[in-house]
Amino acid sequence: MSVPHKVLVACDTFKGTCPSYKVGEAFEHGLRRYLRHRGTSPSSVQVVNAPMSDGGAGLLDSITFPTPQRENGSLLHFERITVPPSVPILGPLGVPLGNPRPTFAWEPRQHMILIEMATASGLPLLKDPSQFNINETTSHGTGQLIEYAVQYARKQNKEKGIVLLLGIGGSATNDGGLGALQALGLEIYVTDETNKTEVLLTTPFKGKDLSRLTRVAIGEKMKQFFFQTSPFIQRVYLICDVDNPLVGRNGATFIFGPQKCSPSMKYKDQKTQSDLNEKVGSIPSPQFYSFLEKTDAAMAKTATNVVKSTFSFLQAHHYQQQSEQAMTERLLHGRQGGGAGGMSGFFHYLLNSRYLPGAEAVSTLQNIQYNADFKKEMQSLASVDPHTTRQQKEEEGYLATHASLLVTGEGSYDSQTLLSRKTIGKLLVMSVMENKKQNKRAVEEVLILCGKCGFESSQAAMKETELFLESVLLEENNNNKKENVKAFIPRISVLPLGERFTHEECMTHTFDCIVKMIHDYYEAKNKNGKQRSNV
């Protein structure tokens, strides 16, 4: 069986077992092992490993990974910077982080900072399920990380404004991002323990403080960072795939709060770690529903108080044509306000930040395929010499130039993966749209690796994937006939590790399982090809 000469590997993290770049390396190991066994030189196949992320855990790994074009200088070249031990960064429980130290990415040419919220305020930092508690977690450390990164950037160049890219997936928090904003100079006033006196909050803002926030004020530090004539930070982009509003039954608290709470908060009797594997938004008991209801009401009250106390100031900067009532409604119920426990909503309102869909932003930064809106926002993403033929070719992205086979994957693959169009779903859509653009099956095959398959079988997964891509193409062009649409759909293969290996093997030896799965996949394809040729 012939192996494609050009392979693009763009996998997301297998959470808790294998980072995205390691998944790509495992595929390459398995493929090269097969080629050696067949007596073929591994160098005959060009493999590009471009690790993916949806904006959550693994974002820094993806953006700093040495892809070929990043190494030769044609892409943004982010350097990974470690925060020194002398600079305290609080974790999600308000306790200073030790080792490993938090990091961020710095792009000196374009003066960009990229922060992964999960490195300071993420769920992976909570080692015990009993620590999962949206009342007790704070995003304060993310704000401290941003502050240090800005100070670092200004030491390099004080004259040039900074562009902040903030990946907000994987948070452990439900504080509206107000803890982070507090670290950046937002003054937060709350009622004291007697509920009678208003005081300035001097401790990190936590989820439980939502119920007692009375007002906020834009402090001098915050004005320096975001609002003076030449602010330290010129633009803020939130890399986020969440479409949910801030409050309501589909808001931050109800949909994402449950996965950030311990079993003891959800049930009267203690449950096990397996209870944390419930579907997103699952509410297992009336008592827990009541808790979420009160938290959601506190979030709504906080939003109203924040707008009321800052609108006159912000109107002069961002909202000249808006009313206070309209901005309150937008913060409460606008799309994309529920990311990272409401951080996306409050950052958008207070800092006029803009949203970037996670998979699309990362695929652009990784040169997989350029997102038009993202490219418009950042004209310099593929800088160096835009007039050369080589550069124009590169701007097409790896998907157009280097992907007769696309390998993608993440820990779990099911119908929601497709409908939400996150990493796998988005790359599948990109593939068929690229084929349609070239009017041929340029991306001939898509191989999907996953730990767990949520379909009845891998065969069912392949069929559902093809039907999904048919619907995408038909929706794109209503005049397309079904038979024409199928010409643009790559061959789909789904390889779930869970169908081949035990749960323990998948969790503890993920890399080795992927290597063996890929080797055996090509051996089986080769054997089947020979059998067909002998018929």
Short mmCIF file of C-alpha atoms in Angstrom, two decimals:
data_model
loop_
_atom_site.label_atom_id
_atom_site.label_comp_id
_atom_site.label_asym_id
_atom_site.label_seq_id
_atom_site.Cartn_x
_atom_site.Cartn_y
_atom_site.Cartn_z
CA MET A 1 0.00 0.00 0.00
CA SER A 2 1.38 3.43 -0.95
CA VAL A 3 1.67 6.01 1.80
CA PRO A 4 0.99 9.68 0.91
CA HIS A 5 4.19 11.64 0.39
CA LYS A 6 2.85 14.67 2.26
CA VAL A 7 1.28 14.25 5.67
CA LEU A 8 -0.02 17.01 7.96
CA VAL A 9 -0.49 15.97 11.60
CA ALA A 10 -2.68 18.45 13.52
CA CYS A 11 -3.84 16.79 16.74
CA ASP A 12 -5.16 18.29 19.97
CA THR A 13 -4.15 17.15 23.45
CA PHE A 14 -5.29 13.79 24.80
CA LYS A 15 -6.14 15.39 28.13
CA GLY A 16 -4.31 13.98 31.10
CA THR A 17 -2.31 11.47 29.06
CA CYS A 18 -0.50 12.92 26.03
CA PRO A 19 0.17 16.52 24.92
CA SER A 20 -0.68 17.49 21.36
CA TYR A 21 2.88 17.55 20.03
CA LYS A 22 3.53 14.08 21.49
CA VAL A 23 0.45 12.69 19.71
CA GLY A 24 1.96 13.93 16.45
CA GLU A 25 5.34 12.42 17.30
CA ALA A 26 3.68 9.09 18.12
CA PHE A 27 1.96 9.03 14.72
CA GLU A 28 5.26 9.72 12.98
CA HIS A 29 7.01 6.96 14.98
CA GLY A 30 4.32 4.45 13.98
CA LEU A 31 4.40 5.46 10.32
CA ARG A 32 8.19 5.32 10.07
CA ARG A 33 8.27 1.96 11.85
CA TYR A 34 5.88 0.60 9.19
CA LEU A 35 7.97 2.06 6.36
CA ARG A 36 11.16 0.49 7.72
CA HIS A 37 9.43 -2.89 8.00
CA ARG A 38 8.35 -2.59 4.34
CA GLY A 39 11.90 -1.70 3.27
CA THR A 40 10.93 1.88 2.36
CA SER A 41 13.04 4.85 3.35
CA PRO A 42 11.20 6.92 6.02
CA SER A 43 12.58 10.06 4.36
CA SER A 44 10.31 9.35 1.36
CA VAL A 45 7.38 10.76 3.38
CA GLN A 46 7.28 14.40 4.49
CA VAL A 47 5.50 14.75 7.82
CA VAL A 48 4.67 18.16 9.27
CA ASN A 49 3.63 18.08 12.93
CA ALA A 50 1.56 21.20 13.72
CA PRO A 51 0.07 20.64 17.22
CA MET A 52 -3.41 22.05 17.73
CA SER A 53 -5.35 23.59 20.63
CA ASP A 54 -8.81 25.07 21.05
CA GLY A 55 -7.40 27.84 23.26
CA GLY A 56 -7.20 25.78 26.44
CA ALA A 57 -4.52 23.52 27.89
CA GLY A 58 -1.72 22.94 25.39
CA LEU A 59 -2.01 26.33 23.64
CA LEU A 60 1.55 27.35 24.53
CA ASP A 61 2.88 23.96 23.44
CA SER A 62 1.19 24.43 20.07
CA ILE A 63 2.30 28.00 19.40
CA THR A 64 5.91 27.49 20.46
CA PHE A 65 6.38 24.12 18.73
CA PRO A 66 9.16 24.32 16.07
CA THR A 67 7.24 23.76 12.83
CA PRO A 68 9.43 24.14 9.69
CA GLN A 69 8.09 27.54 8.66
CA ARG A 70 8.31 28.91 12.19
CA GLU A 71 11.95 27.84 12.27
CA ASN A 72 12.81 29.54 8.97
CA GLY A 73 11.21 32.79 10.13
CA SER A 74 8.18 32.98 7.86
CA LEU A 75 5.70 32.65 10.71
CA LEU A 76 5.32 34.51 13.97
CA HIS A 77 8.08 33.18 16.18
CA PHE A 78 6.92 33.02 19.79
CA GLU A 79 9.57 32.52 22.47
CA ARG A 80 8.53 30.74 25.65
CA ILE A 81 9.37 32.79 28.76
CA THR A 82 9.35 31.39 32.30
CA VAL A 83 8.23 33.55 35.21
CA PRO A 84 11.06 33.65 37.80
CA PRO A 85 10.45 32.32 41.34
CA SER A 86 10.84 35.86 42.72
CA VAL A 87 7.54 36.85 41.04
CA PRO A 88 4.53 35.37 42.88
CA ILE A 89 1.74 34.00 40.67
CA LEU A 90 -1.32 32.72 42.50
CA GLY A 91 -2.91 29.44 41.47
CA PRO A 92 -6.68 28.91 41.23
CA LEU A 93 -7.03 28.49 45.02
CA GLY A 94 -5.19 31.75 45.73
CA VAL A 95 -1.99 29.97 46.81
CA PRO A 96 1.33 30.91 45.11
CA LEU A 97 2.38 28.44 42.42
CA GLY A 98 5.67 26.59 42.85
CA ASN A 99 7.38 24.42 40.24
CA PRO A 100 6.95 24.06 37.38
CA ARG A 101 6.77 27.85 37.01
CA PRO A 102 4.08 29.49 34.85
CA THR A 103 5.16 30.50 31.35
CA PHE A 104 3.94 32.73 28.55
CA ALA A 105 4.90 33.29 24.91
CA TRP A 106 6.49 36.45 23.52
CA GLU A 107 6.74 37.50 19.86
CA PRO A 108 9.31 40.32 19.71
CA ARG A 109 8.85 41.34 16.05
CA GLN A 110 5.14 42.10 16.37
CA HIS A 111 5.20 42.83 20.12
CA MET A 112 2.67 40.12 20.94
CA ILE A 113 2.11 38.28 24.21
CA LEU A 114 0.28 34.96 24.33
CA ILE A 115 -1.06 33.77 27.69
CA GLU A 116 -2.59 30.37 28.41
CA MET A 117 -4.98 30.94 31.30
CA ALA A 118 -4.82 27.27 32.31
CA THR A 119 -1.16 27.66 33.35
CA ALA A 120 -2.21 29.96 36.23
CA SER A 121 -5.91 29.32 36.82
CA GLY A 122 -6.61 25.96 35.20
CA LEU A 123 -8.31 22.79 36.36
CA PRO A 124 -5.12 20.71 35.89
CA LEU A 125 -3.55 22.72 38.75
CA LEU A 126 -6.11 21.27 41.17
CA LYS A 127 -4.57 17.94 42.12
CA ASP A 128 -7.48 16.57 44.17
CA PRO A 129 -11.16 16.49 43.08
CA SER A 130 -12.12 17.79 46.53
CA GLN A 131 -10.47 21.10 45.55
CA PHE A 132 -12.92 21.67 42.71
CA ASN A 133 -15.08 24.52 44.02
CA ILE A 134 -16.22 27.57 42.02
CA ASN A 135 -16.80 29.45 45.27
CA GLU A 136 -13.13 29.19 46.24
CA THR A 137 -11.29 29.58 42.94
CA THR A 138 -9.92 32.81 41.47
CA SER A 139 -8.46 34.01 38.17
CA HIS A 140 -6.20 36.46 40.03
CA GLY A 141 -3.05 34.58 38.99
CA THR A 142 -3.91 35.02 35.31
CA GLY A 143 -3.97 38.77 35.85
CA GLN A 144 -0.61 38.59 37.63
CA LEU A 145 0.80 36.57 34.73
CA ILE A 146 -0.45 39.18 32.24
CA GLU A 147 1.09 41.96 34.35
CA TYR A 148 4.50 40.27 34.48
CA ALA A 149 4.40 39.52 30.74
CA VAL A 150 3.63 43.18 30.00
CA GLN A 151 6.50 44.33 32.21
CA TYR A 152 8.79 41.90 30.39
CA ALA A 153 7.65 43.20 26.98
CA ARG A 154 8.10 46.83 28.00
CA LYS A 155 11.69 46.15 29.03
CA GLN A 156 12.30 45.13 25.41
CA ASN A 157 10.49 48.11 23.88
CA LYS A 158 8.60 50.80 25.79
CA GLU A 159 7.48 52.70 22.71
CA LYS A 160 5.41 50.00 21.02
CA GLY A 161 1.97 48.95 22.26
CA ILE A 162 1.38 45.30 23.08
CA VAL A 163 -1.10 42.90 21.48
CA LEU A 164 -2.37 40.41 24.06
CA LEU A 165 -3.64 36.99 22.95
CA LEU A 166 -5.33 35.24 25.86
CA GLY A 167 -6.36 31.58 25.59
CA ILE A 168 -9.12 31.08 28.17
CA GLY A 169 -9.96 27.38 27.90
CA GLY A 170 -9.54 24.92 30.76
CA SER A 171 -10.21 27.32 33.63
CA ALA A 172 -11.09 26.22 37.16
CA THR A 173 -12.90 29.47 37.86
CA ASN A 174 -16.33 31.07 37.82
CA ASP A 175 -15.42 34.57 39.03
CA GLY A 176 -16.19 36.45 35.83
CA GLY A 177 -12.48 37.02 35.31
CA LEU A 178 -12.77 39.74 37.95
CA GLY A 179 -9.89 38.22 39.92
CA ALA A 180 -7.63 38.73 36.89
CA LEU A 181 -8.94 42.26 36.32
CA GLN A 182 -8.37 43.04 40.00
CA ALA A 183 -4.69 42.10 39.57
CA LEU A 184 -4.60 44.49 36.59
CA GLY A 185 -5.95 47.44 38.56
CA LEU A 186 -9.72 47.03 38.82
CA GLU A 187 -10.81 48.20 42.27
CA ILE A 188 -13.57 45.97 43.63
CA TYR A 189 -15.87 47.03 46.45
CA VAL A 190 -17.91 44.52 48.45
CA THR A 191 -20.09 44.43 51.53
CA ASP A 192 -18.25 43.41 54.70
CA GLU A 193 -19.14 40.38 56.82
CA THR A 194 -21.97 42.30 58.52
CA ASN A 195 -23.51 43.05 55.10
CA LYS A 196 -23.81 46.69 56.12
CA THR A 197 -20.57 48.43 55.18
CA GLU A 198 -18.95 48.74 51.74
CA VAL A 199 -15.19 48.07 51.73
CA LEU A 200 -12.41 47.78 49.13
CA LEU A 201 -11.60 44.09 48.61
CA THR A 202 -7.89 43.59 49.31
CA THR A 203 -7.81 39.80 48.95
CA PRO A 204 -8.00 37.99 45.58
CA PHE A 205 -11.56 38.04 44.23
CA LYS A 206 -13.12 34.55 44.27
CA GLY A 207 -16.37 33.08 43.01
CA LYS A 208 -17.99 33.44 46.42
CA ASP A 209 -17.44 37.21 46.27
CA LEU A 210 -19.92 37.57 43.39
CA SER A 211 -22.77 37.69 45.92
CA ARG A 212 -21.33 40.70 47.77
CA LEU A 213 -19.85 42.89 45.02
CA THR A 214 -21.42 46.37 45.12
CA ARG A 215 -19.37 48.35 42.59
CA VAL A 216 -16.00 48.58 40.83
CA ALA A 217 -13.72 51.42 39.77
CA ILE A 218 -11.05 51.71 37.08
CA GLY A 219 -7.82 52.18 39.06
CA GLU A 220 -4.70 54.03 37.90
CA LYS A 221 -2.87 50.80 37.02
CA MET A 222 -5.75 49.70 34.81
CA LYS A 223 -5.82 53.09 33.09
CA GLN A 224 -2.10 52.74 32.33
CA PHE A 225 -2.55 49.28 30.94
CA PHE A 226 -5.65 49.85 28.82
CA PHE A 227 -7.04 53.40 28.70
CA GLN A 228 -4.38 56.12 28.57
CA THR A 229 -3.49 57.80 25.26
CA SER A 230 -0.75 55.24 24.58
CA PRO A 231 -1.79 52.26 26.71
CA PHE A 232 0.62 49.45 27.52
CA ILE A 233 -1.81 47.00 25.88
CA GLN A 234 -3.26 48.17 22.60
CA ARG A 235 -5.53 45.24 21.81
CA VAL A 236 -6.83 42.19 23.64
CA TYR A 237 -7.93 39.03 21.85
CA LEU A 238 -9.65 36.16 23.65
CA ILE A 239 -9.01 32.75 22.07
CA CYS A 240 -12.19 30.92 22.96
CA ASP A 241 -14.64 28.44 21.42
CA VAL A 242 -17.47 29.03 23.90
CA ASP A 243 -20.64 30.48 22.38
CA ASN A 244 -22.67 30.56 25.61
CA PRO A 245 -23.88 33.77 27.30
CA LEU A 246 -22.77 34.95 30.74
CA VAL A 247 -25.93 34.03 32.65
CA GLY A 248 -29.07 31.92 32.33
CA ARG A 249 -29.66 28.20 31.93
CA ASN A 250 -27.16 28.11 29.06
CA GLY A 251 -24.71 30.45 30.76
CA ALA A 252 -21.30 30.06 32.36
CA THR A 253 -22.46 28.82 35.76
CA PHE A 254 -25.05 26.25 34.69
CA ILE A 255 -23.18 24.82 31.70
CA PHE A 256 -19.56 24.85 32.84
CA GLY A 257 -19.89 25.20 36.60
CA PRO A 258 -20.66 21.51 37.29
CA GLN A 259 -17.35 20.24 35.87
CA LYS A 260 -15.52 22.71 38.15
CA CYS A 261 -17.22 21.43 41.32
CA SER A 262 -16.31 18.43 43.48
CA PRO A 263 -18.56 15.37 43.86
CA SER A 264 -19.30 16.38 47.47
CA MET A 265 -20.82 19.65 46.19
CA LYS A 266 -23.08 17.78 43.76
CA TYR A 267 -24.32 14.97 45.98
CA LYS A 268 -25.34 14.52 49.60
CA ASP A 269 -23.17 11.39 49.81
CA GLN A 270 -19.55 11.37 48.63
CA LYS A 271 -18.94 10.09 45.12
CA THR A 272 -15.86 8.93 43.27
CA GLN A 273 -13.63 10.46 40.61
CA SER A 274 -15.79 8.89 37.89
CA ASP A 275 -18.54 11.39 38.70
CA LEU A 276 -16.33 14.10 37.23
CA ASN A 277 -16.75 12.50 33.81
CA GLU A 278 -20.37 13.63 33.50
CA LYS A 279 -21.50 15.49 30.42
CA VAL A 280 -20.91 19.24 30.37
CA GLY A 281 -23.83 20.97 32.09
CA SER A 282 -24.98 17.87 33.99
CA ILE A 283 -26.81 18.76 37.24
CA PRO A 284 -27.14 15.60 39.33
CA SER A 285 -29.20 16.79 42.33
CA PRO A 286 -31.83 19.40 43.33
CA GLN A 287 -29.48 20.75 46.01
CA PHE A 288 -26.77 21.36 43.45
CA TYR A 289 -29.28 22.99 41.10
CA SER A 290 -30.22 25.42 43.88
CA PHE A 291 -26.55 26.24 44.44
CA LEU A 292 -26.03 26.95 40.74
CA GLU A 293 -29.18 29.06 40.64
CA LYS A 294 -27.93 31.28 43.48
CA THR A 295 -24.48 31.56 41.89
CA ASP A 296 -26.00 32.51 38.53
CA ALA A 297 -28.15 35.18 40.20
CA ALA A 298 -25.04 36.56 41.93
CA MET A 299 -23.23 36.67 38.56
CA ALA A 300 -26.15 38.60 37.04
CA LYS A 301 -26.22 41.07 39.94
CA THR A 302 -22.47 41.56 39.67
CA ALA A 303 -22.73 42.27 35.94
CA THR A 304 -25.41 44.90 36.54
CA ASN A 305 -23.34 46.55 39.27
CA VAL A 306 -20.18 46.53 37.16
CA VAL A 307 -21.90 48.24 34.23
CA LYS A 308 -23.62 50.74 36.50
CA SER A 309 -20.35 51.81 38.13
CA THR A 310 -18.17 51.97 35.00
CA PHE A 311 -20.41 52.89 32.07
CA SER A 312 -19.89 56.65 32.21
CA PHE A 313 -16.10 56.14 32.10
CA LEU A 314 -16.21 53.48 29.37
CA GLN A 315 -18.69 55.41 27.25
CA ALA A 316 -16.00 57.98 26.55
CA HIS A 317 -13.64 55.26 25.32
CA HIS A 318 -15.69 52.54 23.63
CA TYR A 319 -19.43 52.96 23.81
CA GLN A 320 -20.32 56.47 22.61
CA GLN A 321 -23.37 55.24 20.70
CA GLN A 322 -24.61 52.79 23.35
CA SER A 323 -26.89 53.10 26.37
CA GLU A 324 -26.21 51.67 29.82
CA GLN A 325 -29.25 49.43 29.51
CA ALA A 326 -28.11 48.06 26.15
CA MET A 327 -24.62 47.31 27.48
CA THR A 328 -26.03 45.59 30.56
CA GLU A 329 -28.21 43.40 28.36
CA ARG A 330 -25.27 42.64 26.09
CA LEU A 331 -23.04 41.63 29.00
CA LEU A 332 -25.71 39.42 30.54
CA HIS A 333 -27.04 37.68 27.45
CA GLY A 334 -24.67 38.38 24.55
CA ARG A 335 -23.04 35.48 22.70
CA GLN A 336 -19.62 34.28 23.88
CA GLY A 337 -19.86 35.93 27.30
CA GLY A 338 -19.71 32.67 29.27
CA GLY A 339 -16.15 31.56 28.50
CA ALA A 340 -13.79 30.84 31.43
CA GLY A 341 -16.46 31.31 34.06
CA GLY A 342 -17.60 34.63 32.59
CA MET A 343 -14.14 36.07 31.95
CA SER A 344 -14.92 36.48 28.25
CA GLY A 345 -17.99 38.58 29.04
CA PHE A 346 -16.36 40.96 31.53
CA PHE A 347 -13.13 41.30 29.51
CA HIS A 348 -15.18 42.13 26.42
CA TYR A 349 -17.22 44.76 28.26
CA LEU A 350 -14.43 46.41 30.29
CA LEU A 351 -11.51 46.08 27.84
CA ASN A 352 -13.35 45.96 24.51
CA SER A 353 -11.57 42.67 23.81
CA ARG A 354 -12.36 40.72 20.65
CA TYR A 355 -13.13 37.03 20.29
CA LEU A 356 -11.12 34.62 18.17
CA PRO A 357 -12.49 31.07 17.65
CA GLY A 358 -9.93 28.74 19.20
CA ALA A 359 -9.28 26.18 16.47
CA GLU A 360 -9.37 28.82 13.73
CA ALA A 361 -6.96 31.13 15.56
CA VAL A 362 -4.50 28.32 16.29
CA SER A 363 -4.72 26.91 12.76
CA THR A 364 -3.82 30.38 11.46
CA LEU A 365 -0.93 30.78 13.91
CA GLN A 366 0.25 27.27 12.92
CA ASN A 367 -0.06 28.08 9.19
CA ILE A 368 -2.53 25.22 8.67
CA GLN A 369 -5.14 27.41 7.03
CA TYR A 370 -5.70 31.14 7.34
CA ASN A 371 -8.94 32.35 8.87
CA ALA A 372 -10.07 35.40 6.91
CA ASP A 373 -11.22 37.39 9.94
CA PHE A 374 -8.09 36.59 11.92
CA LYS A 375 -5.89 37.44 8.94
CA LYS A 376 -7.69 40.77 8.59
CA GLU A 377 -7.10 41.54 12.27
CA MET A 378 -3.40 40.68 12.07
CA GLN A 379 -2.07 41.53 8.64
CA SER A 380 1.47 40.60 9.63
CA LEU A 381 0.93 36.97 10.59
CA ALA A 382 2.96 35.57 7.70
CA SER A 383 5.39 38.45 7.46
CA VAL A 384 8.95 38.61 6.09
CA ASP A 385 8.46 39.22 2.36
CA PRO A 386 4.85 39.01 1.15
CA HIS A 387 5.87 39.65 -2.48
CA THR A 388 7.95 36.55 -3.07
CA THR A 389 6.49 33.49 -4.75
CA ARG A 390 7.68 31.35 -1.85
CA GLN A 391 5.87 33.55 0.66
CA GLN A 392 2.65 33.63 -1.38
CA LYS A 393 2.77 29.84 -1.55
CA GLU A 394 3.20 29.62 2.22
CA GLU A 395 0.24 31.90 2.85
CA GLU A 396 -1.95 29.17 1.40
CA GLY A 397 -1.19 27.13 4.52
CA TYR A 398 -0.14 23.53 5.07
CA LEU A 399 -3.66 22.25 4.33
CA ALA A 400 -3.39 23.47 0.75
CA THR A 401 0.24 22.52 0.16
CA HIS A 402 1.12 19.64 2.46
CA ALA A 403 -1.89 17.49 3.29
CA SER A 404 -2.78 14.69 0.91
CA LEU A 405 -3.23 12.97 4.29
CA LEU A 406 -4.48 14.95 7.29
CA VAL A 407 -4.10 13.29 10.70
CA THR A 408 -6.10 14.86 13.50
CA GLY A 409 -7.45 13.75 16.84
CA GLU A 410 -8.07 14.33 20.54
CA GLY A 411 -9.05 12.34 23.60
CA SER A 412 -12.70 11.83 22.72
CA TYR A 413 -14.58 11.84 19.42
CA ASP A 414 -18.38 11.97 19.23
CA SER A 415 -21.25 13.83 17.53
CA GLN A 416 -20.69 16.87 19.76
CA THR A 417 -17.13 17.12 18.42
CA LEU A 418 -18.60 17.62 14.97
CA LEU A 419 -21.47 19.91 15.92
CA SER A 420 -19.35 22.21 18.08
CA ARG A 421 -16.75 22.39 15.29
CA LYS A 422 -13.86 22.50 17.70
CA THR A 423 -10.47 21.05 16.77
CA ILE A 424 -11.42 17.87 14.85
CA GLY A 425 -14.72 19.27 13.59
CA LYS A 426 -13.11 22.50 12.42
CA LEU A 427 -10.24 20.73 10.63
CA LEU A 428 -12.68 18.40 8.89
CA VAL A 429 -14.65 21.39 7.63
CA MET A 430 -11.43 23.12 6.55
CA SER A 431 -10.47 20.01 4.58
CA VAL A 432 -13.64 19.79 2.52
CA MET A 433 -13.67 23.55 1.94
CA GLU A 434 -10.06 23.37 0.73
CA ASN A 435 -11.03 20.55 -1.64
CA LYS A 436 -13.95 22.56 -2.91
CA LYS A 437 -11.74 25.60 -3.38
CA GLN A 438 -9.26 23.58 -5.47
CA ASN A 439 -12.12 21.71 -7.19
CA LYS A 440 -10.44 18.40 -6.50
CA ARG A 441 -9.78 16.03 -3.60
CA ALA A 442 -6.49 17.68 -2.59
CA VAL A 443 -6.88 16.35 0.94
CA GLU A 444 -7.38 12.72 -0.04
CA GLU A 445 -7.73 11.15 3.41
CA VAL A 446 -8.40 12.23 6.99
CA LEU A 447 -7.26 9.91 9.75
CA ILE A 448 -8.90 10.59 13.13
CA LEU A 449 -7.11 9.36 16.26
CA CYS A 450 -9.01 9.31 19.55
CA GLY A 451 -8.86 7.68 22.92
CA LYS A 452 -12.59 7.10 23.20
CA CYS A 453 -15.17 6.91 20.42
CA GLY A 454 -18.65 8.10 21.38
CA PHE A 455 -20.28 6.51 18.32
CA GLU A 456 -21.50 2.90 18.25
CA SER A 457 -18.33 1.83 16.47
CA SER A 458 -15.48 3.23 14.42
CA GLN A 459 -17.44 2.32 11.28
CA ALA A 460 -20.44 4.28 12.54
CA ALA A 461 -18.13 7.19 13.32
CA MET A 462 -16.82 7.19 9.75
CA LYS A 463 -20.34 7.17 8.31
CA GLU A 464 -21.56 9.96 10.62
CA THR A 465 -18.50 12.04 9.77
CA GLU A 466 -19.15 11.70 6.04
CA LEU A 467 -22.82 12.66 6.50
CA PHE A 468 -21.77 15.69 8.55
CA LEU A 469 -19.38 16.85 5.83
CA GLU A 470 -22.05 16.34 3.17
CA SER A 471 -24.39 18.60 5.13
CA VAL A 472 -21.65 21.24 5.50
CA LEU A 473 -21.05 21.34 1.77
CA LEU A 474 -24.74 21.33 0.88
CA GLU A 475 -25.31 24.19 3.30
CA GLU A 476 -22.42 26.09 1.74
CA ASN A 477 -23.89 25.84 -1.73
CA ASN A 478 -27.56 24.92 -2.10
CA ASN A 479 -27.08 24.35 -5.82
CA ASN A 480 -24.65 21.49 -5.31
CA LYS A 481 -26.03 18.09 -6.10
CA LYS A 482 -25.29 15.36 -3.60
CA GLU A 483 -23.12 13.38 -5.98
CA ASN A 484 -20.97 16.44 -6.69
CA VAL A 485 -20.61 17.16 -3.00
CA LYS A 486 -19.21 13.71 -2.33
CA ALA A 487 -16.32 14.39 -4.71
CA PHE A 488 -14.87 16.83 -2.17
CA ILE A 489 -15.11 14.57 0.89
CA PRO A 490 -11.85 12.83 1.82
CA ARG A 491 -11.72 9.17 2.78
CA ILE A 492 -12.38 9.03 6.52
CA SER A 493 -10.73 6.58 8.93
CA VAL A 494 -11.34 6.59 12.69
CA LEU A 495 -8.90 4.83 15.02
CA PRO A 496 -10.10 4.73 18.66
CA LEU A 497 -7.45 3.45 21.04
CA GLY A 498 -10.18 2.18 23.35
CA GLU A 499 -11.30 -0.42 20.78
CA ARG A 500 -7.83 -1.97 20.72
CA PHE A 501 -6.24 -1.44 24.14
CA THR A 502 -7.36 -1.64 27.76
CA HIS A 503 -8.35 1.51 29.63
CA GLU A 504 -5.19 1.28 31.73
CA GLU A 505 -2.98 0.96 28.64
CA CYS A 506 -4.69 3.96 27.02
CA MET A 507 -4.23 6.11 30.11
CA THR A 508 -0.68 5.15 31.07
CA HIS A 509 0.95 4.27 27.73
CA THR A 510 -0.87 6.54 25.27
CA PHE A 511 2.21 7.25 23.15
CA ASP A 512 3.05 3.57 22.71
CA CYS A 513 -0.59 2.71 21.94
CA ILE A 514 -0.68 5.30 19.15
CA VAL A 515 2.62 4.05 17.68
CA LYS A 516 1.35 0.46 17.55
CA MET A 517 -2.10 1.50 16.28
CA ILE A 518 -0.59 3.40 13.33
CA HIS A 519 1.91 0.67 12.46
CA ASP A 520 -0.78 -2.00 12.50
CA TYR A 521 -3.24 0.22 10.59
CA TYR A 522 -0.85 0.49 7.65
CA GLU A 523 0.09 -3.17 7.84
CA ALA A 524 -3.60 -4.07 7.60
CA LYS A 525 -4.15 -1.64 4.71
CA ASN A 526 -1.19 -3.10 2.88
CA LYS A 527 -2.45 -6.66 3.41
CA ASN A 528 -5.96 -5.77 2.21
CA GLY A 529 -4.50 -4.05 -0.85
CA LYS A 530 -2.55 -7.18 -1.80
CA GLN A 531 -5.61 -9.38 -1.33
CA ARG A 532 -7.66 -7.15 -3.65
CA SER A 533 -4.92 -7.19 -6.28
CA ASN A 534 -4.88 -11.02 -6.23
CA VAL A 535 -8.62 -11.32 -6.83
#
